[in-house]
Coordinates of C-alpha atoms in Angstrom, one line a residue:
M1 CA 8.1 21.0 9.8
I2 CA 8.5 23.4 12.7
T3 CA 11.5 23.9 14.9
L4 CA 12.0 22.1 18.3
T5 CA 11.7 25.5 20.1
D6 CA 8.3 26.1 18.5
A7 CA 7.2 22.6 19.3
L8 CA 8.2 23.0 23.0
V9 CA 6.3 26.3 23.2
Q10 CA 3.3 24.7 21.5
G11 CA 3.4 22.0 24.2
G12 CA 3.2 24.6 27.0
F13 CA 6.9 25.2 27.8
P14 CA 7.5 28.9 28.8
E15 CA 9.0 30.7 25.8
T16 CA 10.9 33.2 28.1
T17 CA 12.7 30.3 29.8
L18 CA 13.8 28.9 26.4
Q19 CA 15.1 32.2 25.4
T20 CA 17.1 32.6 28.6
I21 CA 18.6 29.1 28.2
L22 CA 19.6 29.7 24.6
A23 CA 21.1 33.1 25.5
Q24 CA 23.2 31.7 28.3
R25 CA 24.6 28.8 26.1
P26 CA 23.9 29.5 22.5
N27 CA 26.1 26.8 21.1
A28 CA 24.9 24.0 23.4
D29 CA 22.4 21.3 22.4
L30 CA 18.9 22.5 23.6
K31 CA 17.7 18.9 24.3
T32 CA 20.7 18.1 26.5
L33 CA 20.4 21.4 28.4
L34 CA 16.7 20.8 29.2
L35 CA 17.3 17.3 30.5
E36 CA 20.4 18.2 32.5
R37 CA 18.5 20.9 34.3
N38 CA 15.4 18.7 34.9
L39 CA 13.2 21.3 33.1
I40 CA 11.4 18.7 31.0
T41 CA 10.7 15.0 31.2
D42 CA 12.1 12.5 28.7
Q43 CA 8.6 11.9 27.3
Q44 CA 7.8 15.6 26.9
L45 CA 11.0 16.1 25.0
A46 CA 10.3 13.1 22.7
Q47 CA 6.8 14.3 22.0
A48 CA 8.2 17.8 21.1
V49 CA 10.8 16.1 18.8
A50 CA 8.0 14.2 17.1
I51 CA 6.0 17.4 16.5
S52 CA 9.1 19.2 15.1
S53 CA 10.1 16.4 12.8
G54 CA 6.6 15.5 11.7
R55 CA 6.9 11.9 12.9
E56 CA 4.8 9.7 15.1
F57 CA 5.5 9.5 18.9
F58 CA 5.6 5.8 19.9
D59 CA 5.2 4.7 23.6
L60 CA 7.7 1.8 23.8
G61 CA 6.7 1.1 27.4
A62 CA 3.2 0.1 26.4
V63 CA 4.2 -2.8 24.2
R64 CA 6.2 -5.9 24.3
P65 CA 8.6 -6.1 21.3
D66 CA 8.6 -9.1 19.0
Q67 CA 11.9 -10.9 19.4
S68 CA 11.9 -11.9 15.7
V69 CA 11.7 -8.2 14.7
L70 CA 14.4 -7.2 17.2
E71 CA 16.7 -9.8 15.7
L72 CA 16.5 -8.0 12.3
V73 CA 19.0 -5.4 13.4
P74 CA 22.3 -6.2 15.2
S75 CA 22.3 -5.0 18.8
S76 CA 25.7 -3.2 18.2
L77 CA 24.0 -1.1 15.5
C78 CA 21.0 -0.4 17.8
R79 CA 23.3 0.8 20.6
R80 CA 25.5 2.9 18.3
H81 CA 22.7 4.8 16.7
L82 CA 20.2 4.8 19.6
L83 CA 17.4 3.0 17.8
V84 CA 15.4 -0.2 18.0
P85 CA 13.3 -2.1 15.4
I86 CA 9.7 -2.2 16.7
E87 CA 7.4 -3.9 14.1
L88 CA 6.8 -4.6 10.5
R89 CA 3.9 -2.7 9.0
A90 CA 2.1 -3.3 5.6
A91 CA 3.5 -1.1 2.9
E92 CA 1.6 -0.2 -0.3
S93 CA 3.4 2.8 -1.9
Y94 CA 7.1 2.0 -1.3
R95 CA 9.1 1.5 -4.6
R96 CA 12.7 1.3 -5.5
L97 CA 14.5 3.8 -7.8
D98 CA 13.9 1.5 -10.8
D99 CA 10.1 1.8 -10.0
Q100 CA 9.9 -1.9 -9.1
P101 CA 7.8 -2.9 -6.0
T102 CA 9.8 -3.5 -2.9
R103 CA 8.9 -5.8 0.0
S104 CA 5.2 -5.6 1.1
Q105 CA 6.3 -4.4 4.6
V106 CA 8.2 -1.5 6.1
L107 CA 10.2 -1.6 9.3
V108 CA 9.1 0.7 12.0
L109 CA 12.2 2.0 13.7
G110 CA 12.1 3.7 17.1
M111 CA 14.7 6.5 17.2
V112 CA 15.7 9.2 19.6
D113 CA 16.7 11.4 16.5
P114 CA 14.3 10.6 13.6
T115 CA 16.3 12.9 11.3
D116 CA 19.5 10.7 11.4
I117 CA 19.7 9.7 7.8
V118 CA 22.9 7.8 8.3
A119 CA 21.4 5.5 10.9
M120 CA 18.4 4.8 8.7
D121 CA 20.6 4.0 5.8
D122 CA 22.7 1.6 7.9
V123 CA 19.6 -0.2 9.1
S124 CA 18.0 -0.4 5.6
S125 CA 21.2 -1.9 4.2
V126 CA 21.2 -4.6 6.8
T127 CA 17.5 -5.5 6.7
A128 CA 16.6 -4.6 3.0
Y129 CA 13.4 -3.2 4.4
P130 CA 12.2 0.4 3.8
I131 CA 12.4 2.4 7.1
E132 CA 9.6 4.3 8.8
P133 CA 11.1 6.2 11.7
V134 CA 9.1 7.0 14.9
V135 CA 10.2 8.9 18.0
V136 CA 10.8 7.1 21.3
T137 CA 12.2 8.2 24.6
R138 CA 15.8 7.6 25.6
S139 CA 14.8 6.0 28.9
D140 CA 12.4 3.5 27.2
L141 CA 15.1 2.7 24.6
Q142 CA 17.5 2.0 27.5
Q143 CA 15.0 -0.4 29.0
I144 CA 14.8 -2.2 25.7
F145 CA 18.6 -2.6 25.6
E146 CA 18.6 -4.0 29.2
R147 CA 15.7 -6.3 28.8
Y148 CA 15.8 -7.6 25.2
L149 CA 19.1 -6.7 23.6
R150 CA 20.7 -8.4 26.6
S151 CA 24.1 -10.0 27.1
D152 CA 22.5 -13.5 27.1
D153 CA 23.7 -14.3 23.6
E154 CA 27.2 -13.1 24.5
L155 CA 27.1 -15.2 27.7
S156 CA 26.2 -18.3 25.6
E157 CA 29.0 -17.5 23.2
I158 CA 31.5 -17.2 26.0
S159 CA 30.4 -20.4 27.7
A160 CA 30.8 -22.2 24.3
E161 CA 34.3 -20.7 24.0
M162 CA 35.1 -21.9 27.5
E163 CA 33.9 -25.4 26.6
E164 CA 36.2 -25.4 23.6
D165 CA 39.1 -24.4 25.7
I166 CA 38.4 -27.2 28.2
A167 CA 38.1 -29.7 25.4
L168 CA 41.4 -28.5 23.9
Q169 CA 43.2 -28.7 27.2
S170 CA 42.0 -32.3 27.7
T171 CA 43.4 -33.4 24.4
E172 CA 46.8 -31.6 24.6
L173 CA 49.8 -32.5 26.6
G174 CA 51.4 -30.1 29.0
D175 CA 50.2 -26.6 30.0
S176 CA 47.8 -25.0 27.6
G177 CA 48.1 -21.6 29.1
D178 CA 46.1 -20.5 32.1
D179 CA 46.0 -16.9 31.0
Q180 CA 44.2 -17.8 27.8
S181 CA 41.6 -20.0 29.5
D182 CA 41.1 -17.3 32.2
A183 CA 39.9 -14.6 29.7
P184 CA 36.5 -16.1 28.9
V185 CA 35.9 -16.9 32.5
V186 CA 36.5 -13.3 33.6
R187 CA 34.2 -12.0 30.8
F188 CA 31.5 -14.5 31.6
V189 CA 31.4 -13.6 35.3
N190 CA 31.5 -9.9 34.7
L191 CA 28.7 -10.1 32.2
L192 CA 26.7 -12.2 34.5
I193 CA 26.9 -9.8 37.4
A194 CA 26.3 -6.8 35.2
Q195 CA 23.2 -8.4 33.7
A196 CA 21.8 -9.2 37.2
I197 CA 22.3 -5.6 38.3
D198 CA 20.5 -4.3 35.2
D199 CA 17.7 -6.7 35.8
R200 CA 17.2 -5.4 39.4
A201 CA 18.0 -8.9 40.7
S202 CA 18.5 -9.2 44.5
D203 CA 20.3 -12.6 44.3
I204 CA 22.3 -14.6 41.8
H205 CA 22.2 -18.4 42.1
I206 CA 24.8 -20.5 40.4
E207 CA 23.8 -24.1 40.8
P208 CA 25.7 -27.1 39.5
G209 CA 23.7 -30.1 38.3
Q210 CA 24.5 -33.6 37.1
H211 CA 24.9 -32.5 33.4
D212 CA 24.8 -28.7 33.3
L213 CA 25.2 -25.5 35.3
T214 CA 22.2 -23.3 35.9
V215 CA 22.1 -19.6 36.7
R216 CA 19.0 -18.1 38.2
F217 CA 18.2 -14.5 39.2
R218 CA 15.8 -13.6 42.0
I219 CA 13.8 -10.6 40.7
D220 CA 11.1 -9.1 42.8
G221 CA 11.3 -12.0 45.1
V222 CA 10.8 -14.7 42.5
L223 CA 13.6 -16.9 41.0
N224 CA 13.9 -16.9 37.2
E225 CA 16.2 -19.2 35.2
M226 CA 18.5 -17.0 33.1
Q227 CA 21.3 -19.2 31.8
R228 CA 22.1 -22.9 31.4
A229 CA 25.6 -24.0 30.4
D230 CA 27.7 -27.2 30.2
R231 CA 28.9 -28.5 33.5
G232 CA 32.4 -28.4 32.2
I233 CA 32.7 -24.6 32.8
Q234 CA 31.6 -24.9 36.4
D235 CA 35.0 -25.1 38.1
G236 CA 36.4 -22.1 36.2
I237 CA 33.4 -19.9 37.1
I238 CA 33.3 -20.9 40.8
S239 CA 37.1 -20.4 41.1
R240 CA 36.9 -17.0 39.5
L241 CA 34.1 -16.0 42.0
K242 CA 36.2 -17.3 44.9
I243 CA 39.2 -15.2 43.8
M244 CA 37.0 -12.1 43.5
A245 CA 35.5 -12.7 47.0
R246 CA 38.9 -13.4 48.5
I247 CA 38.0 -16.8 49.9
D248 CA 40.0 -20.1 49.9
I249 CA 39.9 -21.4 46.3
A250 CA 41.2 -24.8 47.3
E251 CA 38.6 -25.5 50.1
R252 CA 35.6 -27.3 48.6
R253 CA 34.4 -29.3 51.5
R254 CA 32.9 -26.6 53.8
P255 CA 30.7 -23.5 53.3
Q256 CA 32.6 -20.2 52.9
D257 CA 31.5 -16.6 52.6
G258 CA 33.1 -13.4 51.2
R259 CA 32.4 -10.1 49.6
I260 CA 32.9 -8.7 46.1
S261 CA 32.9 -5.0 45.1
F262 CA 31.9 -4.6 41.5
V263 CA 32.0 -1.4 39.5
H264 CA 29.0 -1.0 37.2
H265 CA 28.1 2.1 35.2
D266 CA 30.5 4.2 37.3
R267 CA 29.1 3.1 40.6
T268 CA 30.2 0.5 43.1
V269 CA 27.9 -2.4 43.9
D270 CA 28.7 -4.8 46.7
L271 CA 27.9 -8.5 46.6
R272 CA 27.8 -10.9 49.5
V273 CA 29.0 -14.3 48.4
A274 CA 28.2 -17.6 50.0
T275 CA 29.3 -21.1 48.8
L276 CA 27.7 -24.4 49.8
P277 CA 29.0 -27.9 49.0
T278 CA 26.4 -30.0 47.2
V279 CA 26.5 -33.5 45.6
W280 CA 27.3 -32.1 42.2
G281 CA 29.7 -29.4 43.3
E282 CA 29.7 -26.0 45.0
K283 CA 26.6 -23.9 44.8
V284 CA 27.3 -20.1 44.9
V285 CA 24.7 -17.5 45.9
M286 CA 25.5 -13.8 45.7
R287 CA 23.3 -11.2 47.4
I288 CA 23.4 -7.9 45.6
L289 CA 23.8 -5.1 48.1
D290 CA 23.1 -2.1 45.9
T291 CA 23.6 0.9 48.1
A292 CA 22.4 3.3 45.4
A293 CA 19.0 1.6 45.6
G294 CA 18.9 1.7 49.4
S295 CA 17.6 5.3 50.0
I296 CA 14.2 4.2 51.3
T297 CA 12.1 6.6 53.3
M298 CA 9.1 6.0 55.6
K299 CA 6.8 7.2 52.8
D300 CA 8.2 4.4 50.5
L301 CA 7.2 1.8 53.1
A302 CA 3.5 2.4 52.1
M303 CA 2.2 1.8 55.6
S304 CA -1.5 2.3 56.4
P305 CA -2.2 5.6 58.3
E306 CA -2.8 3.7 61.6
N307 CA 0.3 1.5 61.2
E308 CA 2.4 4.5 60.4
R309 CA 1.1 6.4 63.4
R310 CA 1.9 3.5 65.7
F311 CA 5.4 3.0 64.2
R312 CA 6.3 6.6 64.3
E313 CA 5.2 6.8 67.9
A314 CA 7.5 3.9 68.8
I315 CA 10.6 5.3 67.1
S316 CA 10.1 8.7 68.6
R317 CA 10.4 7.4 72.1
P318 CA 13.8 7.9 73.9
H319 CA 14.0 4.2 74.9
G320 CA 12.5 0.8 74.2
L321 CA 13.0 -2.2 72.0
I322 CA 11.6 -2.2 68.4
L323 CA 11.6 -5.5 66.6
A324 CA 11.1 -6.2 62.8
T325 CA 10.2 -9.8 62.2
G326 CA 9.8 -12.0 59.1
P327 CA 11.7 -14.5 56.9
T328 CA 15.0 -13.8 55.1
G329 CA 14.5 -11.2 52.3
S330 CA 11.3 -9.7 53.7
G331 CA 12.7 -6.2 54.0
K332 CA 13.2 -6.1 57.7
S333 CA 16.6 -4.2 57.5
T334 CA 15.2 -1.8 54.9
T335 CA 12.3 -0.9 57.3
L336 CA 14.7 -0.3 60.2
H337 CA 17.1 1.8 58.1
A338 CA 14.1 3.9 56.9
S339 CA 13.3 4.6 60.6
L340 CA 16.9 5.5 61.3
D341 CA 16.8 8.0 58.5
E342 CA 13.8 9.6 60.3
I343 CA 15.3 9.8 63.8
A344 CA 19.1 10.3 63.1
N345 CA 20.4 13.9 63.5
S346 CA 23.5 15.7 64.8
K347 CA 22.1 15.7 68.3
V348 CA 21.7 11.9 68.4
N349 CA 24.4 9.3 68.6
V350 CA 23.3 6.4 66.4
I351 CA 25.4 3.2 66.2
T352 CA 24.6 0.1 64.1
I353 CA 25.9 -3.4 64.3
E354 CA 25.3 -5.2 61.0
D355 CA 26.2 -8.4 59.1
P356 CA 26.7 -7.1 56.4
V357 CA 26.5 -3.3 56.3
E358 CA 24.1 -3.0 53.4
Y359 CA 23.3 0.7 53.3
R360 CA 25.8 3.4 54.1
I361 CA 24.1 6.2 56.0
P362 CA 25.9 9.5 56.5
G363 CA 26.3 10.7 60.2
I364 CA 25.8 7.2 61.6
S365 CA 28.6 4.9 63.0
Q366 CA 28.2 1.5 61.4
V367 CA 30.0 -1.6 62.6
Q368 CA 30.6 -4.7 60.5
V369 CA 30.4 -8.0 62.4
N370 CA 33.5 -10.2 61.9
H371 CA 33.1 -13.6 63.4
R372 CA 36.6 -14.7 62.5
A373 CA 38.0 -11.8 64.6
G374 CA 35.6 -12.5 67.5
L375 CA 33.5 -9.5 66.6
T376 CA 30.0 -11.0 67.2
F377 CA 26.7 -9.3 67.7
A378 CA 26.9 -9.9 71.5
S379 CA 30.5 -8.8 72.0
T380 CA 30.1 -5.7 69.7
L381 CA 26.9 -4.7 71.5
R382 CA 28.7 -4.7 74.8
A383 CA 31.4 -2.4 73.4
V384 CA 28.8 -0.1 71.7
L385 CA 27.0 0.5 75.0
R386 CA 30.2 1.9 76.4
C387 CA 30.3 4.5 73.6
D388 CA 27.4 6.6 74.9
P389 CA 24.8 5.7 72.2
D390 CA 21.3 7.1 72.1
V391 CA 20.0 4.7 69.4
V392 CA 21.4 1.2 68.6
L393 CA 20.6 -1.0 65.7
V394 CA 21.4 -4.7 66.2
G395 CA 21.3 -6.5 62.8
E396 CA 19.8 -9.6 64.3
I397 CA 19.0 -11.2 67.6
R398 CA 20.0 -14.8 67.2
D399 CA 21.3 -15.9 70.7
Q400 CA 20.5 -15.5 74.4
E401 CA 23.4 -13.1 75.1
T402 CA 22.4 -10.7 72.3
A403 CA 18.7 -10.8 73.4
I404 CA 19.4 -10.2 77.1
T405 CA 21.9 -7.3 76.3
S406 CA 19.5 -5.7 73.9
I407 CA 16.6 -5.9 76.4
E408 CA 18.8 -4.5 79.2
A409 CA 19.9 -1.6 76.9
A410 CA 16.3 -0.8 76.1
L411 CA 15.5 -0.7 79.8
T412 CA 18.4 1.6 80.6
G413 CA 17.6 4.6 78.4
H414 CA 18.5 3.4 74.9
L415 CA 16.3 3.0 71.8
V416 CA 17.2 -0.4 70.4
L417 CA 16.1 -1.6 67.0
S418 CA 16.7 -5.2 65.8
T419 CA 15.3 -8.1 63.7
L420 CA 14.0 -11.5 64.7
H421 CA 13.0 -14.5 62.6
T422 CA 9.4 -15.3 63.4
N423 CA 6.3 -15.9 61.3
D424 CA 4.2 -13.1 62.8
A425 CA 4.4 -10.2 65.3
P426 CA 2.8 -12.0 68.4
S427 CA 5.4 -14.9 68.0
A428 CA 8.2 -12.4 68.8
L429 CA 7.3 -12.3 72.5
T430 CA 7.4 -16.1 72.8
R431 CA 10.5 -16.3 70.7
L432 CA 12.5 -13.9 73.0
I433 CA 11.4 -15.9 76.0
E434 CA 12.3 -19.2 74.3
I435 CA 15.8 -17.8 73.6
G436 CA 16.3 -17.3 77.3
S437 CA 15.0 -13.8 78.1
E438 CA 13.1 -13.3 81.3
P439 CA 9.3 -12.9 80.6
Y440 CA 8.9 -9.9 82.8
L441 CA 11.8 -8.1 81.1
V442 CA 10.4 -8.8 77.6
G443 CA 7.0 -7.3 78.6
S444 CA 8.7 -4.2 80.1
A445 CA 11.3 -3.5 77.4
L446 CA 9.4 -4.3 74.1
S447 CA 7.7 -1.3 72.6
I448 CA 6.5 -2.5 69.2
V449 CA 6.8 -5.5 66.9
I450 CA 6.4 -5.1 63.1
A451 CA 6.0 -8.2 61.0
Q452 CA 6.6 -7.8 57.3
R453 CA 6.2 -9.6 53.9
L454 CA 7.0 -8.3 50.4
A455 CA 4.5 -8.8 47.6
R456 CA 5.2 -8.0 44.0
R457 CA 3.9 -4.5 43.0
L458 CA 1.8 -4.2 39.9
C459 CA 3.4 -2.4 37.0
L460 CA 1.5 0.9 36.7
R461 CA 2.2 1.2 33.0
C462 CA 0.3 -2.0 32.0
R463 CA -2.0 -3.1 34.8
E464 CA -5.5 -3.7 33.6
E465 CA -8.8 -3.1 35.5
I466 CA -10.9 -6.2 36.1
P467 CA -14.4 -6.4 37.6
A468 CA -14.4 -7.5 41.3
D469 CA -16.2 -10.9 41.8
P470 CA -18.1 -10.9 45.1
Q471 CA -17.8 -14.7 45.4
T472 CA -14.0 -14.5 45.1
L473 CA -13.8 -11.6 47.6
T474 CA -15.9 -13.6 50.1
R475 CA -13.9 -16.8 49.6
V476 CA -10.5 -15.1 50.3
G477 CA -11.9 -13.1 53.2
I478 CA -12.0 -9.5 51.8
E479 CA -14.6 -7.4 53.4
F480 CA -16.5 -5.2 50.9
D481 CA -19.6 -3.1 50.4
P482 CA -21.9 -4.9 47.9
D483 CA -23.0 -1.5 46.5
N484 CA -19.4 -0.3 46.2
L485 CA -17.1 -3.1 45.1
P486 CA -13.3 -2.4 45.2
Q487 CA -11.5 -1.7 41.9
L488 CA -9.1 -4.6 41.2
Y489 CA -6.3 -4.9 38.6
K490 CA -4.5 -7.8 36.9
P491 CA -0.9 -8.0 35.6
V492 CA -0.5 -7.8 31.9
G493 CA 3.2 -7.3 30.9
C494 CA 5.0 -4.6 29.0
L495 CA 8.5 -3.4 28.4
S496 CA 8.9 -1.6 31.7
C497 CA 8.2 -4.8 33.7
A498 CA 9.9 -7.3 31.3
G499 CA 6.6 -8.9 30.5
T500 CA 5.8 -10.0 34.1
G501 CA 3.1 -7.5 34.9
Y502 CA 5.0 -6.6 38.1
R503 CA 7.7 -4.1 38.8
G504 CA 9.2 -3.6 42.3
R505 CA 7.6 -4.8 45.6
V506 CA 5.3 -3.5 48.2
A507 CA 5.5 -4.3 51.9
L508 CA 2.6 -5.8 53.9
H509 CA 2.7 -5.0 57.6
E510 CA 1.4 -6.3 60.9
I511 CA 2.2 -4.0 63.8
L512 CA 1.8 -5.2 67.4
Q513 CA 1.9 -2.4 70.0
V514 CA 3.0 -3.8 73.4
T515 CA 0.4 -2.4 75.7
E516 CA 0.1 -3.1 79.4
E517 CA -2.3 -5.9 78.8
I518 CA 0.0 -7.6 76.3
G519 CA 2.9 -7.0 78.6
Q520 CA 1.0 -8.9 81.3
L521 CA 0.5 -11.8 78.9
A522 CA 4.2 -11.9 78.3
V523 CA 4.9 -12.0 82.0
R524 CA 2.8 -15.1 82.5
N525 CA 4.3 -16.6 79.3
A526 CA 1.1 -16.7 77.3
S527 CA 0.9 -18.4 73.9
A528 CA 1.3 -16.5 70.7
A529 CA -2.4 -17.2 69.9
E530 CA -3.5 -15.5 73.2
V531 CA -1.2 -12.5 72.4
R532 CA -2.7 -12.3 68.9
E533 CA -6.3 -12.4 70.2
M534 CA -5.5 -9.5 72.6
A535 CA -3.6 -7.5 69.9
V536 CA -6.5 -7.8 67.4
S537 CA -9.0 -6.7 70.0
Q538 CA -6.8 -3.6 70.5
G539 CA -6.7 -2.8 66.8
M540 CA -3.9 -4.8 65.2
V541 CA -4.4 -5.5 61.5
G542 CA -3.0 -8.8 60.3
L543 CA -0.6 -9.3 57.4
R544 CA -3.3 -10.6 55.1
E545 CA -5.8 -7.9 56.0
D546 CA -3.2 -5.3 55.3
G547 CA -2.6 -7.0 52.0
W548 CA -6.2 -6.6 51.1
T549 CA -5.9 -2.9 51.6
K550 CA -3.0 -2.8 49.2
V551 CA -5.1 -4.8 46.7
A552 CA -7.9 -2.3 47.0
Q553 CA -5.4 0.5 46.3
G554 CA -4.3 -1.1 43.1
L555 CA -0.8 -1.8 44.3
T556 CA -0.8 -5.6 44.1
T557 CA -3.1 -8.6 43.4
I558 CA -5.1 -11.1 45.4
A559 CA -2.8 -13.9 44.1
E560 CA 0.3 -12.1 45.4
V561 CA -1.2 -11.6 48.9
L562 CA -2.2 -15.2 49.1
R563 CA 1.3 -16.2 47.9
V564 CA 3.2 -14.4 50.7
T565 CA 0.8 -14.6 53.7
V566 CA -0.9 -17.4 55.6

């Protein structure tokens, strides 16, 4: 067995750098120092530990753990000793001290520190299996904790505890003590929100039914059922969420909205809360506004070179109206904020009007719409234009006054960015005219329209190559060279993507550049079909065609593109 330092040098790490680090802080842990200074990756360190300890390195991210094996070791023990049971392997030579054969299997144990004898003894005493340690990375281990050693069991226990409290209260006379019954509700709600954040969920749906309460998370744009509990706990959970969101707890007949600030792992995550009365009670939907995940750049948008050129050209102009269109949750605001990050600097006065303010951007004045106080998009926009702005972002154009004021601002020397709910880019022109804008002003003010959809991104750790079928490519409309078929991939499922085969999302874009010809079509109030025909003749690539490009790049699948586009 060699030392960790020798293993690192053997793996290509500069020996002089190691000597310098050890000389500066001789009593510090070498592994911690290397990770803190970003001198080595988690995987490189784990491989060096494996070499130095004479153990096997195991890539946890490439497998999907067996739940029955995970249940062999209590989750508290796994978290305390930073380990996880991986699999049971056949054993032939393991014997007890009395020389009697033991079980025919050994438990493969993934460990950050394979020399921790105490941890192995604790696991062996719990499982009665001989232990075979292997080395895993700390990051993969954390993903195991978040995905498989989840809080679901604890949530079920708390919901059962709440049901018992409710049953007890119904059989007892007098007050049974609100403080006691509140405790499990608080724990349930906190665990629920924490689990949603760990799962990268964008929304939490709490839906009352006739007999039970269902909790669903929207992850990568797809709803997944996470929890089902007795309907008896419904009122307590909804009341707790209303208290946290500072909305009227007694009002159950009309929709309400509020906001929750939740501290998770030493960072604050905001949640936008909306309630909706249904026949079985109030449905609650919480949108998770994770500002820590909001630092998206233009590069992250993964636009095609031509689309990026057109978009950059539009945002670099001193004036004009830029619209992002698409359904709710298609990433319109994210795209506009990425463009603001490109153009904002100390010489430009940028003001945004948002509902809600999702991403905090340093150096930009951001205004939160407040309808109760009379602070609407239209009234705020009029006030903003008196504050000498160069660039204005309007969260959404939803009425005639906001549309007209935005267009007038774009015609008077301001760069205005906003969103609009339409199915495609050409429909934005007809939608603005339908709202009440003058056609000749729309054609003059509008610079560019970007329509967007989000498709699930293939997990790079487990995606699998598949041969391209020419008949399938022809049927869905993908152009290809018969002598050079595109390389396609299919989702498989691993630890990193929680078995779905997808992790994250990729945007599909359709960018309409408002040329003189398209402006003339807007002036004579042409249909969206006519505008599309002209735009395609001038080089516009449709949403689905852009999706095929992403498929050929191995970013997503044909099924995903068909799911999100028409």
